[in-house]
PDB file of C-alpha atoms in Angstrom:
ATOM      1  CA  UNK Z1131      -8.510  62.550 -54.663  1.00 71.00           C
ATOM      2  CA  UNK Z1132      -6.449  59.375 -54.916  1.00 75.00           C
ATOM      3  CA  UNK Z1133      -4.528  60.393 -51.823  1.00 78.00           C
ATOM      4  CA  UNK Z1134      -7.768  60.709 -49.842  1.00 77.00           C
ATOM      5  CA  UNK Z1135      -8.868  57.275 -51.040  1.00 75.00           C
ATOM      6  CA  UNK Z1136      -5.833  55.619 -49.414  1.00 75.00           C
ATOM      7  CA  UNK Z1137      -5.194  57.849 -46.412  1.00 79.00           C
ATOM      8  CA  UNK Z1138      -8.687  58.639 -45.172  1.00 84.00           C
ATOM      9  CA  UNK Z1139      -9.631  56.217 -42.335  1.00 87.00           C
ATOM     10  CA  UNK Z1140      -6.445  54.222 -42.907  1.00 87.00           C
ATOM     11  CA  UNK Z1141      -6.795  52.494 -39.499  1.00 91.00           C
ATOM     12  CA  UNK Z1142     -10.072  50.852 -40.531  1.00 91.00           C
ATOM     13  CA  UNK Z1143      -8.663  49.829 -43.891  1.00 90.00           C
ATOM     14  CA  UNK Z1144      -5.642  48.220 -42.226  1.00 92.00           C
ATOM     15  CA  UNK Z1145      -7.903  46.381 -39.765  1.00 94.00           C
ATOM     16  CA  UNK Z1146     -10.111  45.144 -42.624  1.00 93.00           C
ATOM     17  CA  UNK Z1147      -7.046  43.930 -44.510  1.00 93.00           C
ATOM     18  CA  UNK Z1148      -5.781  42.050 -41.438  1.00 94.00           C
ATOM     19  CA  UNK Z1149      -9.189  40.452 -40.745  1.00 94.00           C
ATOM     20  CA  UNK Z1150      -9.593  39.448 -44.383  1.00 93.00           C
ATOM     21  CA  UNK Z1151      -6.140  37.847 -44.472  1.00 91.00           C
ATOM     22  CA  UNK Z1152      -6.820  35.991 -41.210  1.00 86.00           C
ATOM     23  CA  UNK Z1153     -10.104  34.640 -42.524  1.00 86.00           C
ATOM     24  CA  UNK Z1154      -8.402  33.581 -45.757  1.00 85.00           C
ATOM     25  CA  UNK Z1155      -5.754  31.675 -43.763  1.00 77.00           C
ATOM     26  CA  UNK Z1156      -8.372  29.843 -41.701  1.00 72.00           C
ATOM     27  CA  UNK Z1157     -10.340  28.803 -44.773  1.00 75.00           C
ATOM     28  CA  UNK Z1158      -7.317  27.726 -46.819  1.00 74.00           C
ATOM     29  CA  UNK Z1159      -5.435  25.860 -44.107  1.00 72.00           C
ATOM     30  CA  UNK Z1160      -8.452  23.870 -43.050  1.00 73.00           C
ATOM     31  CA  UNK Z1161      -9.588  22.344 -39.822  1.00 77.00           C
ATOM     32  CA  UNK Z1162      -7.364  21.133 -37.000  1.00 81.00           C
ATOM     33  CA  UNK Z1163      -7.682  17.422 -36.221  1.00 84.00           C
ATOM     34  CA  UNK Z1164      -6.501  15.735 -33.013  1.00 88.00           C
ATOM     35  CA  UNK Z1165      -3.628  13.234 -33.213  1.00 88.00           C
ATOM     36  CA  UNK Z1166      -2.035  11.240 -30.394  1.00 91.00           C
ATOM     37  CA  UNK Z1167       1.738  10.709 -30.307  1.00 92.00           C
ATOM     38  CA  UNK Z1168       3.950   9.038 -27.716  1.00 94.00           C
ATOM     39  CA  UNK Z1169       7.239  10.582 -26.681  1.00 94.00           C
ATOM     40  CA  UNK Z1170       9.998   9.854 -24.173  1.00 96.00           C
ATOM     41  CA  UNK Z1171      10.245  12.379 -21.365  1.00 96.00           C
ATOM     42  CA  UNK Z1172      13.388  14.510 -21.436  1.00 96.00           C
ATOM     43  CA  UNK Z1173      14.880  15.919 -18.229  1.00 95.00           C
ATOM     44  CA  UNK Z1174      16.226  19.478 -18.489  1.00 95.00           C
ATOM     45  CA  UNK Z1175      18.396  21.591 -16.142  1.00 94.00           C
ATOM     46  CA  UNK Z1176      20.014  18.580 -14.453  1.00 93.00           C
ATOM     47  CA  UNK Z1177      22.449  19.136 -11.592  1.00 91.00           C
ATOM     48  CA  UNK Z1178      25.626  17.054 -12.094  1.00 91.00           C
ATOM     49  CA  UNK Z1179      25.655  16.136  -8.372  1.00 92.00           C
ATOM     50  CA  UNK Z1180      22.327  14.276  -8.547  1.00 94.00           C
ATOM     51  CA  UNK Z1181      20.819  11.351 -10.452  1.00 94.00           C
ATOM     52  CA  UNK Z1182      17.257  11.501 -11.713  1.00 95.00           C
ATOM     53  CA  UNK Z1183      14.858   8.622 -12.251  1.00 95.00           C
ATOM     54  CA  UNK Z1184      11.376   8.945 -13.727  1.00 95.00           C
ATOM     55  CA  UNK Z1185       8.476   6.761 -12.638  1.00 95.00           C
ATOM     56  CA  UNK Z1186       7.155   6.776 -16.224  1.00 93.00           C
ATOM     57  CA  UNK Z1187       9.438   7.271 -19.176  1.00 94.00           C
ATOM     58  CA  UNK Z1188       6.813   7.898 -21.894  1.00 95.00           C
ATOM     59  CA  UNK Z1189       3.768  10.141 -22.209  1.00 96.00           C
ATOM     60  CA  UNK Z1190       0.992  10.586 -24.735  1.00 96.00           C
ATOM     61  CA  UNK Z1191       0.624  14.011 -26.259  1.00 95.00           C
ATOM     62  CA  UNK Z1192      -2.578  15.119 -27.957  1.00 94.00           C
ATOM     63  CA  UNK Z1193      -1.790  17.477 -30.829  1.00 89.00           C
ATOM     64  CA  UNK Z1194      -4.113  19.612 -32.887  1.00 87.00           C
ATOM     65  CA  UNK Z1195      -2.713  19.398 -36.411  1.00 84.00           C
ATOM     66  CA  UNK Z1196      -3.813  21.209 -39.559  1.00 78.00           C
ATOM     67  CA  UNK Z1197      -5.459  18.592 -41.729  1.00 74.00           C
ATOM     68  CA  UNK Z1198      -4.050  19.601 -45.109  1.00 71.00           C
ATOM     69  CA  UNK Z1199      -0.381  19.750 -44.193  1.00 67.00           C
ATOM     70  CA  UNK Z1200       2.200  16.973 -44.137  1.00 60.00           C
ATOM     71  CA  UNK Z1201       2.304  15.410 -40.693  1.00 66.00           C
ATOM     72  CA  UNK Z1202       5.810  13.931 -40.545  1.00 69.00           C
ATOM     73  CA  UNK Z1203       7.732  17.201 -40.511  1.00 66.00           C
ATOM     74  CA  UNK Z1204       5.464  18.880 -37.963  1.00 66.00           C
ATOM     75  CA  UNK Z1205       5.392  15.879 -35.578  1.00 77.00           C
ATOM     76  CA  UNK Z1206       9.117  15.113 -35.457  1.00 81.00           C
ATOM     77  CA  UNK Z1207      10.065  18.040 -33.240  1.00 84.00           C
ATOM     78  CA  UNK Z1208       7.423  17.463 -30.559  1.00 90.00           C
ATOM     79  CA  UNK Z1209       9.005  16.903 -27.127  1.00 93.00           C
ATOM     80  CA  UNK Z1210       7.889  16.118 -23.587  1.00 95.00           C
ATOM     81  CA  UNK Z1211       9.984  17.906 -20.959  1.00 96.00           C
ATOM     82  CA  UNK Z1212      10.340  17.842 -17.166  1.00 96.00           C
ATOM     83  CA  UNK Z1213      12.302  20.695 -15.566  1.00 95.00           C
ATOM     84  CA  UNK Z1214      14.314  19.702 -12.462  1.00 94.00           C
ATOM     85  CA  UNK Z1215      16.065  23.037 -11.874  1.00 93.00           C
ATOM     86  CA  UNK Z1216      16.874  23.702  -8.236  1.00 90.00           C
ATOM     87  CA  UNK Z1217      15.585  20.390  -6.842  1.00 91.00           C
ATOM     88  CA  UNK Z1218      17.392  18.732  -3.958  1.00 90.00           C
ATOM     89  CA  UNK Z1219      17.308  15.104  -2.893  1.00 92.00           C
ATOM     90  CA  UNK Z1220      13.793  13.664  -2.579  1.00 94.00           C
ATOM     91  CA  UNK Z1221      10.698  12.537  -4.492  1.00 95.00           C
ATOM     92  CA  UNK Z1222       8.744  15.088  -6.517  1.00 95.00           C
ATOM     93  CA  UNK Z1223       5.604  15.211  -8.667  1.00 96.00           C
ATOM     94  CA  UNK Z1224       6.499  17.439 -11.606  1.00 96.00           C
ATOM     95  CA  UNK Z1225       4.388  18.713 -14.499  1.00 96.00           C
ATOM     96  CA  UNK Z1226       5.230  17.418 -17.959  1.00 96.00           C
ATOM     97  CA  UNK Z1227       5.394  20.174 -20.585  1.00 96.00           C
ATOM     98  CA  UNK Z1228       4.868  19.491 -24.277  1.00 94.00           C
ATOM     99  CA  UNK Z1229       6.720  21.601 -26.827  1.00 92.00           C
ATOM    100  CA  UNK Z1230       6.316  21.837 -30.569  1.00 88.00           C
ATOM    101  CA  UNK Z1231       8.654  23.827 -32.824  1.00 84.00           C
ATOM    102  CA  UNK Z1232       5.753  24.593 -35.194  1.00 78.00           C
ATOM    103  CA  UNK Z1233       2.916  25.711 -32.909  1.00 77.00           C
ATOM    104  CA  UNK Z1234       0.887  26.922 -35.866  1.00 73.00           C
ATOM    105  CA  UNK Z1235       1.078  23.498 -37.543  1.00 76.00           C
ATOM    106  CA  UNK Z1236       0.971  21.171 -34.521  1.00 81.00           C
ATOM    107  CA  UNK Z1237      -0.324  22.625 -31.267  1.00 84.00           C
ATOM    108  CA  UNK Z1238       0.059  20.427 -28.134  1.00 90.00           C
ATOM    109  CA  UNK Z1239      -3.251  20.565 -26.314  1.00 90.00           C
ATOM    110  CA  UNK Z1240      -2.989  17.800 -23.707  1.00 93.00           C
ATOM    111  CA  UNK Z1241      -0.404  15.546 -22.045  1.00 95.00           C
ATOM    112  CA  UNK Z1242      -1.255  12.234 -20.379  1.00 95.00           C
ATOM    113  CA  UNK Z1243      -0.177  11.852 -17.627  1.00 94.00           C
ATOM    114  CA  UNK Z1244       0.149  15.531 -16.757  1.00 95.00           C
ATOM    115  CA  UNK Z1245       2.408  14.870 -13.779  1.00 96.00           C
ATOM    116  CA  UNK Z1246       5.186  12.333 -13.335  1.00 96.00           C
ATOM    117  CA  UNK Z1247       7.033  11.266 -10.199  1.00 96.00           C
ATOM    118  CA  UNK Z1248      10.757  12.076 -10.238  1.00 95.00           C
ATOM    119  CA  UNK Z1249      13.193  10.483  -7.811  1.00 96.00           C
ATOM    120  CA  UNK Z1250      16.231  12.673  -7.105  1.00 95.00           C
ATOM    121  CA  UNK Z1251      19.230  11.069  -5.375  1.00 94.00           C
ATOM    122  CA  UNK Z1252      22.769  12.222  -4.691  1.00 93.00           C
ATOM    123  CA  UNK Z1253      25.369  10.673  -6.954  1.00 89.00           C
ATOM    124  CA  UNK Z1254      27.621   8.228  -5.155  1.00 86.00           C
ATOM    125  CA  UNK Z1255      31.242   9.322  -4.906  1.00 83.00           C
ATOM    126  CA  UNK Z1256      33.237   8.169  -7.877  1.00 77.00           C
ATOM    127  CA  UNK Z1257      35.809   5.438  -7.235  1.00 58.00           C
ATOM    128  CA  UNK Z1258      39.459   5.659  -8.086  1.00 52.00           C
TER     129      UNK Z1258
END
């Protein structure tokens, strides 16, 4: 009898447990509020034979942050990144990506400006 209570329709019971826990999390963690932060743009995947110059060095990132939690720890790791992998010499409009180490706590929803101009030039030969 007790075995049937736990094992009969176990899929529905597991789904109900998951939905109940999810609803509990939403209610206890609270509402997400928007916050604006400014960050310097980081260049990743640089080629050592080129120099890179950004038209704008800072962007504004709109984050959705859980209202009840401490903001300092969740905002410190937010970064703005431009990937220059495989680019040759020239001028490019590249998309700025926002990253947060704690996506559950601080979710980046918007970056202003979304695109930034990157100037790629060959490095001059080093002198003796």
